[in-house]
CSV table of N, CA and C in Angstrom, one decimal:
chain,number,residue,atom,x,y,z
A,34,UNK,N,112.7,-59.9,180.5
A,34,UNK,CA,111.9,-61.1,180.2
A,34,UNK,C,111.4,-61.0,178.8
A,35,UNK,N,112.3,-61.6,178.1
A,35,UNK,CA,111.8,-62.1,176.5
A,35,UNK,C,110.8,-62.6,176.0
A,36,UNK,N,110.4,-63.9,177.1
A,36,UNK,CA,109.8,-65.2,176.8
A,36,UNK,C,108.9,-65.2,177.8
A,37,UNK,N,107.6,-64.2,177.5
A,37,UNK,CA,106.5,-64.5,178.9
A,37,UNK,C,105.8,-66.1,178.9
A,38,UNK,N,106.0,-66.7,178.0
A,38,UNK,CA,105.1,-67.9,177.9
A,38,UNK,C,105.8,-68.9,178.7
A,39,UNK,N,106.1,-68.6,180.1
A,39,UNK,CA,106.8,-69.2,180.9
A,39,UNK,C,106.5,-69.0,182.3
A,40,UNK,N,107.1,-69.7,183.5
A,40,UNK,CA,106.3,-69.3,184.6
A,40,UNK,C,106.9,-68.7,185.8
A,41,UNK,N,106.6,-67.5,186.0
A,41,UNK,CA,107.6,-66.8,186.6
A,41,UNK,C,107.4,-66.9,188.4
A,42,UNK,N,107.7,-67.6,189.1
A,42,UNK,CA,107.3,-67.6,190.6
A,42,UNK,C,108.3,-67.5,191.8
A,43,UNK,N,108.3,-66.6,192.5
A,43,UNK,CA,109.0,-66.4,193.4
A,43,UNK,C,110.5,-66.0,193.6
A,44,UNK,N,110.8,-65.6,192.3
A,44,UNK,CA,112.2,-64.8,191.7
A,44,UNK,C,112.4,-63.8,192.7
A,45,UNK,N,113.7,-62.9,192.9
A,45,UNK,CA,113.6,-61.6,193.4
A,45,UNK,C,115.1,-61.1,192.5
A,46,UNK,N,114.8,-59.6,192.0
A,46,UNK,CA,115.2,-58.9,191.4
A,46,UNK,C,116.3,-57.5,191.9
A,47,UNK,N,117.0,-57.2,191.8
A,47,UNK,CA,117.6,-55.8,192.8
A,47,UNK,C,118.4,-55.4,191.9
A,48,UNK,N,118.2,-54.4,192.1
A,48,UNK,CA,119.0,-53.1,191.3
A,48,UNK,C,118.8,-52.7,189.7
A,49,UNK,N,119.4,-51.8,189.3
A,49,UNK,CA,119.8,-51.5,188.1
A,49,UNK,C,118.6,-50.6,187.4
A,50,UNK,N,117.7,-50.6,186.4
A,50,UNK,CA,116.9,-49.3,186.0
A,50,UNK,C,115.7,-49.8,186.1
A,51,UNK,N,115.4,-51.2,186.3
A,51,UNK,CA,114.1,-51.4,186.7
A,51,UNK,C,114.5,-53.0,187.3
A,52,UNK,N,113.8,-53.5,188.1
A,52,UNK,CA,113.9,-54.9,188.6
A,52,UNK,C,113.4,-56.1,187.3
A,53,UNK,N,112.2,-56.2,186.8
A,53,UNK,CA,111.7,-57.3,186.1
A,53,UNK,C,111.3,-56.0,185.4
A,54,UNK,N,111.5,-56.3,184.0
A,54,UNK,CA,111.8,-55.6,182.5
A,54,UNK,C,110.7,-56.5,181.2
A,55,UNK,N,109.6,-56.6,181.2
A,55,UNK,CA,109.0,-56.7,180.0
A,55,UNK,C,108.8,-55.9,178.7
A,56,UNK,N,109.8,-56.3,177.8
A,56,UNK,CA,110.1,-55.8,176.6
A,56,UNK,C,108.9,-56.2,175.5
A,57,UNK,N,108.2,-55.5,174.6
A,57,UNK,CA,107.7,-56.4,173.3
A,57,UNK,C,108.4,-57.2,172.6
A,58,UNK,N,108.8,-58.0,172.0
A,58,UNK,CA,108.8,-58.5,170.7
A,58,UNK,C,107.6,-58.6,169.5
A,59,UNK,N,108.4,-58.2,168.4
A,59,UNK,CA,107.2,-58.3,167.3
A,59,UNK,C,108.2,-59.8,167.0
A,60,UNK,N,108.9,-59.8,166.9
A,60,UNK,CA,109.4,-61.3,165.9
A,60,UNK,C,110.4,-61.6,166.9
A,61,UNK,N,110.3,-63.4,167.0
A,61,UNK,CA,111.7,-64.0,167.9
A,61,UNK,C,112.9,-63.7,167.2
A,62,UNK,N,114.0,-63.8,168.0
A,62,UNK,CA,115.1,-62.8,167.7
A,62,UNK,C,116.2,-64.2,167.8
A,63,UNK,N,117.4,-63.6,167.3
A,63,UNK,CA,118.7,-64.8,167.1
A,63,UNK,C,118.2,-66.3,166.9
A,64,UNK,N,118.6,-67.5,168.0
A,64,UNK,CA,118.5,-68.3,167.5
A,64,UNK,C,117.3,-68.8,166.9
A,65,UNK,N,116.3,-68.0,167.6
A,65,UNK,CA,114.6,-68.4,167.0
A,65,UNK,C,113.8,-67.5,165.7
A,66,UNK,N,115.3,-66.5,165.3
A,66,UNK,CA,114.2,-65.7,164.4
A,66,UNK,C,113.6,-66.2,163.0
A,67,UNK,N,114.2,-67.8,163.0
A,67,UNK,CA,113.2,-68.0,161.7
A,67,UNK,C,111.8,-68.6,162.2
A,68,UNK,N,111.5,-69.2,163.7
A,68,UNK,CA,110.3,-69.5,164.1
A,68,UNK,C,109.2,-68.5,163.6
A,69,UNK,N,107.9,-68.8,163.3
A,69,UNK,CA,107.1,-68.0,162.2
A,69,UNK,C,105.6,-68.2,163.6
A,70,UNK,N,105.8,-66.6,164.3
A,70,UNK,CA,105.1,-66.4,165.3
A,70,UNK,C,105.5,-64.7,166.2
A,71,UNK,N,104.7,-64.5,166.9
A,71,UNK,CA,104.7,-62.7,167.2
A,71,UNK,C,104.7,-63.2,169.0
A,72,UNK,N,106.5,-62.7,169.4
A,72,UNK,CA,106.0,-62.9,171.2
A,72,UNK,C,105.6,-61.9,171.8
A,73,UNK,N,105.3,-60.7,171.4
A,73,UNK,CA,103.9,-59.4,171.9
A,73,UNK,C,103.0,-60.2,172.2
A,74,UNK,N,102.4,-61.0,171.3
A,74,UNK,CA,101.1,-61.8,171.6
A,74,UNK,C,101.0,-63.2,172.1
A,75,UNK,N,102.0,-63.2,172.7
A,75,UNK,CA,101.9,-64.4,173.7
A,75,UNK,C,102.0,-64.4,175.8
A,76,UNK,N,100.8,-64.8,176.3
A,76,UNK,CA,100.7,-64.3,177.7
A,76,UNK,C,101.8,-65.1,178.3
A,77,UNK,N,101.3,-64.7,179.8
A,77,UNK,CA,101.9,-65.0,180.8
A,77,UNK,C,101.4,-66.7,180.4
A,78,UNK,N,102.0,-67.6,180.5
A,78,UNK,CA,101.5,-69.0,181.1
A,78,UNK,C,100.4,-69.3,182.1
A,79,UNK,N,101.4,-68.3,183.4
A,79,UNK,CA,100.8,-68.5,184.4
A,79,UNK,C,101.0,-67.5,184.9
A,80,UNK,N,100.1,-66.7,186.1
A,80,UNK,CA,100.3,-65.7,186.7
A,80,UNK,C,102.1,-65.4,187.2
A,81,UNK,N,102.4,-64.2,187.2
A,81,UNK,CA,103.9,-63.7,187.4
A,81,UNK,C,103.5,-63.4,189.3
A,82,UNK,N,104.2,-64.3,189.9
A,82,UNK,CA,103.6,-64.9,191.1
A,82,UNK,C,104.7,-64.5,192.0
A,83,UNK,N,104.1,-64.0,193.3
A,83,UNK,CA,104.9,-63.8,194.7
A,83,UNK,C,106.4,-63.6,194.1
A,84,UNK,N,106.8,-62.8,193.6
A,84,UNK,CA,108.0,-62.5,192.2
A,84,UNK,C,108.7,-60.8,193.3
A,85,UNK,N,109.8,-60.5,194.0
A,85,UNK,CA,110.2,-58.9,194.0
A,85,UNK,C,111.3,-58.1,193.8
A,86,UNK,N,111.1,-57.2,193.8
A,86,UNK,CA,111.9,-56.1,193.0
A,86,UNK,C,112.4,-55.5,194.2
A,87,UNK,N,113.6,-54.8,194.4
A,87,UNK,CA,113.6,-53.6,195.0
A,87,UNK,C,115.1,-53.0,195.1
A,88,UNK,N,115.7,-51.5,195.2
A,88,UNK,CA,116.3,-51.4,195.1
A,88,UNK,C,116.7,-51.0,193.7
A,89,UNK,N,115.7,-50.7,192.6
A,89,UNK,CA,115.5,-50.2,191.5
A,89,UNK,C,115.3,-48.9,190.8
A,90,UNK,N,115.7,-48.8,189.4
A,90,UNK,CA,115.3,-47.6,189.2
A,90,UNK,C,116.0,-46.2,189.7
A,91,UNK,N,117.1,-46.3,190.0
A,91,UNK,CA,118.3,-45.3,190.2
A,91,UNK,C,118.4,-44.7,189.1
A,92,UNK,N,118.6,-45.0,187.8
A,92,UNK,CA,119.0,-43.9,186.6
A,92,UNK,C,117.9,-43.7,185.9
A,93,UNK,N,116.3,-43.9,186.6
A,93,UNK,CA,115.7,-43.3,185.7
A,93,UNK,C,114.4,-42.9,186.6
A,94,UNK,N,113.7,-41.8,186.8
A,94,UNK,CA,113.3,-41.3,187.8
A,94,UNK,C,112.0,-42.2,188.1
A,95,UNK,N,111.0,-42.9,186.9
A,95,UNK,CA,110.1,-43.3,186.5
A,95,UNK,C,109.4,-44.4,186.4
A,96,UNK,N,111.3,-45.1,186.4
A,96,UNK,CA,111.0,-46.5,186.0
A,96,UNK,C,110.8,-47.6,187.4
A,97,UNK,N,110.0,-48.3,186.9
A,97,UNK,CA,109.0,-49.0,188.1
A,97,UNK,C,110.0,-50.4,188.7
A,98,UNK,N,109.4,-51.2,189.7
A,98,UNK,CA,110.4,-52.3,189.9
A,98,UNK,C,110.0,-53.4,188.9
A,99,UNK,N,108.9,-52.7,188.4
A,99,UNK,CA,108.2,-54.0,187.4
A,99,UNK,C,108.3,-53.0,186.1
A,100,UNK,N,108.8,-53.3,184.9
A,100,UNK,CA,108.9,-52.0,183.5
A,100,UNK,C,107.6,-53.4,182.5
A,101,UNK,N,106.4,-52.8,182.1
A,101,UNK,CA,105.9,-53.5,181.0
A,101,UNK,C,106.3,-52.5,180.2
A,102,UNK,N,107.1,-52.3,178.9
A,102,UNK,CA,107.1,-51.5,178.2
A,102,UNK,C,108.4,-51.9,177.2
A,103,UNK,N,108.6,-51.0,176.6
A,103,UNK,CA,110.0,-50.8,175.1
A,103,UNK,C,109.7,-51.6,174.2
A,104,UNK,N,110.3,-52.0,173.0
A,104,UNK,CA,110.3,-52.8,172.1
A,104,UNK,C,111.6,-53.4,171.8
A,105,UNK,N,111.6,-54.3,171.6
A,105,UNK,CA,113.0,-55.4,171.1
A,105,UNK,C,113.0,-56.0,170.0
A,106,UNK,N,114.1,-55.4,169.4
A,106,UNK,CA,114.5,-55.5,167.7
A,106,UNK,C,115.4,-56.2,167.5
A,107,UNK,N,115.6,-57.1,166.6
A,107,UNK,CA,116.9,-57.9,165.9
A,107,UNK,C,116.5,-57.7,164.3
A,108,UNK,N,117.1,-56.4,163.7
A,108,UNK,CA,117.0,-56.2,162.5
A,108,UNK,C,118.1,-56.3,161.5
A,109,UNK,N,119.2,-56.1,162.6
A,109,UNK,CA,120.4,-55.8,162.0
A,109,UNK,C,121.4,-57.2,162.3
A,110,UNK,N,120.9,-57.7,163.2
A,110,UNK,CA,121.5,-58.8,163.8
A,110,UNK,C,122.3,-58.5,165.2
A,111,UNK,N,121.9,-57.1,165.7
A,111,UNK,CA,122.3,-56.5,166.9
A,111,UNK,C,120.7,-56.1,167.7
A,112,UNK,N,120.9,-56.8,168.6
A,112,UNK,CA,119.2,-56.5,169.3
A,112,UNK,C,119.3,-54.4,169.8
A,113,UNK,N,118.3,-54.2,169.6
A,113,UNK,CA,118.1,-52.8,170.0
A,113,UNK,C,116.8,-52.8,170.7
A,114,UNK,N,117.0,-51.7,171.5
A,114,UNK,CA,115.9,-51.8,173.1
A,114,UNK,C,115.2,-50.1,172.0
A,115,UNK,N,113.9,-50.1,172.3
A,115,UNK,CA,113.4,-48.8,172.1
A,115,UNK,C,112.3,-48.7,173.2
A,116,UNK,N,112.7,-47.6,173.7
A,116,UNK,CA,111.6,-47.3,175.1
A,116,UNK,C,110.5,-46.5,174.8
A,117,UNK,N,109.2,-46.9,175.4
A,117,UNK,CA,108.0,-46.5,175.1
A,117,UNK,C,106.6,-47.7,175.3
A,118,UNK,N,105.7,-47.4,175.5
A,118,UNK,CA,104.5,-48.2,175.2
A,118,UNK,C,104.5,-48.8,174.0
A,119,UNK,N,103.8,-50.0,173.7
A,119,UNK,CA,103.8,-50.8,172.6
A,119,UNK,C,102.4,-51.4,172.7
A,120,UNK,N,101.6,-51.1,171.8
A,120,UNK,CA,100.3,-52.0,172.0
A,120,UNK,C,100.2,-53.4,171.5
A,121,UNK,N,99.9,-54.2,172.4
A,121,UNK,CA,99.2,-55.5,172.2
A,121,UNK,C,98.1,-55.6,171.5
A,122,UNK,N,98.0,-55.9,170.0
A,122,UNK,CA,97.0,-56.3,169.7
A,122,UNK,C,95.9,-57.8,169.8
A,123,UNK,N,96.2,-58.5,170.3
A,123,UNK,CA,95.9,-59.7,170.3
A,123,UNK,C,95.1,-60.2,169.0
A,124,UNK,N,95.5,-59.8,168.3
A,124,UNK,CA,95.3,-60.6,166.7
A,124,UNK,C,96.1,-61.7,166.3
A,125,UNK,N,96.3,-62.3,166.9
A,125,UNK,CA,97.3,-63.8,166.9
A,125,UNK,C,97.0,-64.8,167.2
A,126,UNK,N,95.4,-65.1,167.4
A,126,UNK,CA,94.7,-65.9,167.9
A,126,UNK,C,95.0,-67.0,166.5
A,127,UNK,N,95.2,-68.4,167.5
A,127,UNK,CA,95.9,-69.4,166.3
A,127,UNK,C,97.3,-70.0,166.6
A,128,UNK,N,98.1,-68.9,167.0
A,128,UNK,CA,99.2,-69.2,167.2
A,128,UNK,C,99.7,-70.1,168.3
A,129,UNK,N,100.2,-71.0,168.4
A,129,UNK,CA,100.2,-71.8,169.6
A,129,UNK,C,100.4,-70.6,171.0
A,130,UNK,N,99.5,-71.1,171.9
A,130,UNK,CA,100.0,-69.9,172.7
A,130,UNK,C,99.7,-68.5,172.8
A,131,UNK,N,98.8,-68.1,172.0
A,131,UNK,CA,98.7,-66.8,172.2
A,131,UNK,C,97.2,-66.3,172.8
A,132,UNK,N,97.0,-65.3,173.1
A,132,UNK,CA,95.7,-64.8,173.7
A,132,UNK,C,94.9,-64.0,172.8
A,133,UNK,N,93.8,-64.0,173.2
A,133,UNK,CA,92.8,-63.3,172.0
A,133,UNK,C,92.1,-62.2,173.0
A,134,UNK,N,91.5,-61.3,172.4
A,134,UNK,CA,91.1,-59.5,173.2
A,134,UNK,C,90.7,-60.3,174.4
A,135,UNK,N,89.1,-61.2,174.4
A,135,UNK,CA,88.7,-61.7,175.1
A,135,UNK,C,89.6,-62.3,176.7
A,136,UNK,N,90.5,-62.8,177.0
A,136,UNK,CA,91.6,-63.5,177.4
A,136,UNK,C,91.6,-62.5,178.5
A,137,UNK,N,91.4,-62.7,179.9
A,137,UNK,CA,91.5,-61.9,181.0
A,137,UNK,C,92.6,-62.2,181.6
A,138,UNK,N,93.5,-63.1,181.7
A,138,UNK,CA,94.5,-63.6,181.9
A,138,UNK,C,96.0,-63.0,181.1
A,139,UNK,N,95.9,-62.4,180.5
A,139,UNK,CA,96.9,-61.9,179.4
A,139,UNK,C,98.5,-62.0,180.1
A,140,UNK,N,98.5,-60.8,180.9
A,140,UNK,CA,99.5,-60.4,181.9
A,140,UNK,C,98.7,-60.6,183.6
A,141,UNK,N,98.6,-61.3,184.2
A,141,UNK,CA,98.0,-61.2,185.7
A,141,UNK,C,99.1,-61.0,186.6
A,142,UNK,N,99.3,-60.5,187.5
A,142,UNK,CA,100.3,-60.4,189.0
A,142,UNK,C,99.1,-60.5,190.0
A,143,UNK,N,99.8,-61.5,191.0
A,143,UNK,CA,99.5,-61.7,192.2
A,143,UNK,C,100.2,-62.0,193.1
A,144,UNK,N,100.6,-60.9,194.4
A,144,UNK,CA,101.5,-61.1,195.5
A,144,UNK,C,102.9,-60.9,195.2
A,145,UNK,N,102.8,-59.4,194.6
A,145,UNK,CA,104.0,-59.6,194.1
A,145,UNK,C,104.6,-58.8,195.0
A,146,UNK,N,106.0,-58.1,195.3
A,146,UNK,CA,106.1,-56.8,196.4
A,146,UNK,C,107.2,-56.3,195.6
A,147,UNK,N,107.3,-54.6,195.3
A,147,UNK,CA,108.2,-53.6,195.2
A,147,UNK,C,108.8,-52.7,196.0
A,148,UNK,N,110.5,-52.7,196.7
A,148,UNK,CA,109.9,-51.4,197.8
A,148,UNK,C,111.7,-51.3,197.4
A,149,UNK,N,111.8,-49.8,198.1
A,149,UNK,CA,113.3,-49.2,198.1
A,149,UNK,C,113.4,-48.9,196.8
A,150,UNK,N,112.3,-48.6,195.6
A,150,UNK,CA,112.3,-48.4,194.5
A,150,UNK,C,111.3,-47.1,193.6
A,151,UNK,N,111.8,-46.3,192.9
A,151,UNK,CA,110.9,-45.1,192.5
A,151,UNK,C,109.5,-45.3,192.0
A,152,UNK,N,109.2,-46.8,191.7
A,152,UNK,CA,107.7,-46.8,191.2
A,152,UNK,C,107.3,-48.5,191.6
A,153,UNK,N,106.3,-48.7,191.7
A,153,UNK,CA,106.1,-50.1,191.8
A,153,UNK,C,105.9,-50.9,190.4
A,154,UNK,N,104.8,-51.3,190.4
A,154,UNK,CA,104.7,-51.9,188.6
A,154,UNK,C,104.2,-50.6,187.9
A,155,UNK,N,104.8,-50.8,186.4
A,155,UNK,CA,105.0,-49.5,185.7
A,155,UNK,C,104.8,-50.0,184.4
């Protein structure tokens, strides 16, 4: 999921190294990379809702049915995945769309279910 500013409800996910994959973006990538805006700092719309995973996480011992993490690059004009935490700074306030530190809402899940999988949300 590239584009959290969208509304995610009642999807289900199976297999592969994680179920539902939140990547950072620092800058939109291909057809949007001249849009002048940071999608790290843009929330959920709306809670990521009754959404599940399972069946996940085979090739990597760790990874959850939900992954919040890696970063997503379009530098070269070839997107590249780098795995790891990424901090949200919410210094983007202004931007259409984005959340500020304040903003309790940022990322919310409610009702969501993980099973047959090595971690739940991760």
């Amino acid at each position: 999921i590239t584009n959290t500013y969208n509304d995610f409800v009642g999807n289900a996910a199976s297999g592969g190294w994680s179920g539902f994959t939140i990547p950072s973006l620092q800058l939109p990538v291909k057809l949007f990379k001249t849009v002048i805006m940071s999608p790290k700092n843009r929330p959920l719309r709306s809670p990521f809702r009754g959404n599940s995973a399972h069946s996940s996480g085979y090739w990597w011992q760790t990874a959850g049915g939900i992954y919040i993490g890696g970063e997503l690059q379009d530098a070269t004009g070839t997107l590249t995945y780098t795995s790891g935490r990424r901090y949200h700074s919410g210094t983007s306030a202004g931007e259409a769309g984005c959340y500020t530190v304040s903003d309790k809402r940022w990322l919310r899940f409610e009702d969501n279910k993980v099973f047959l999988s090595n971690r739940g949300p991760n």
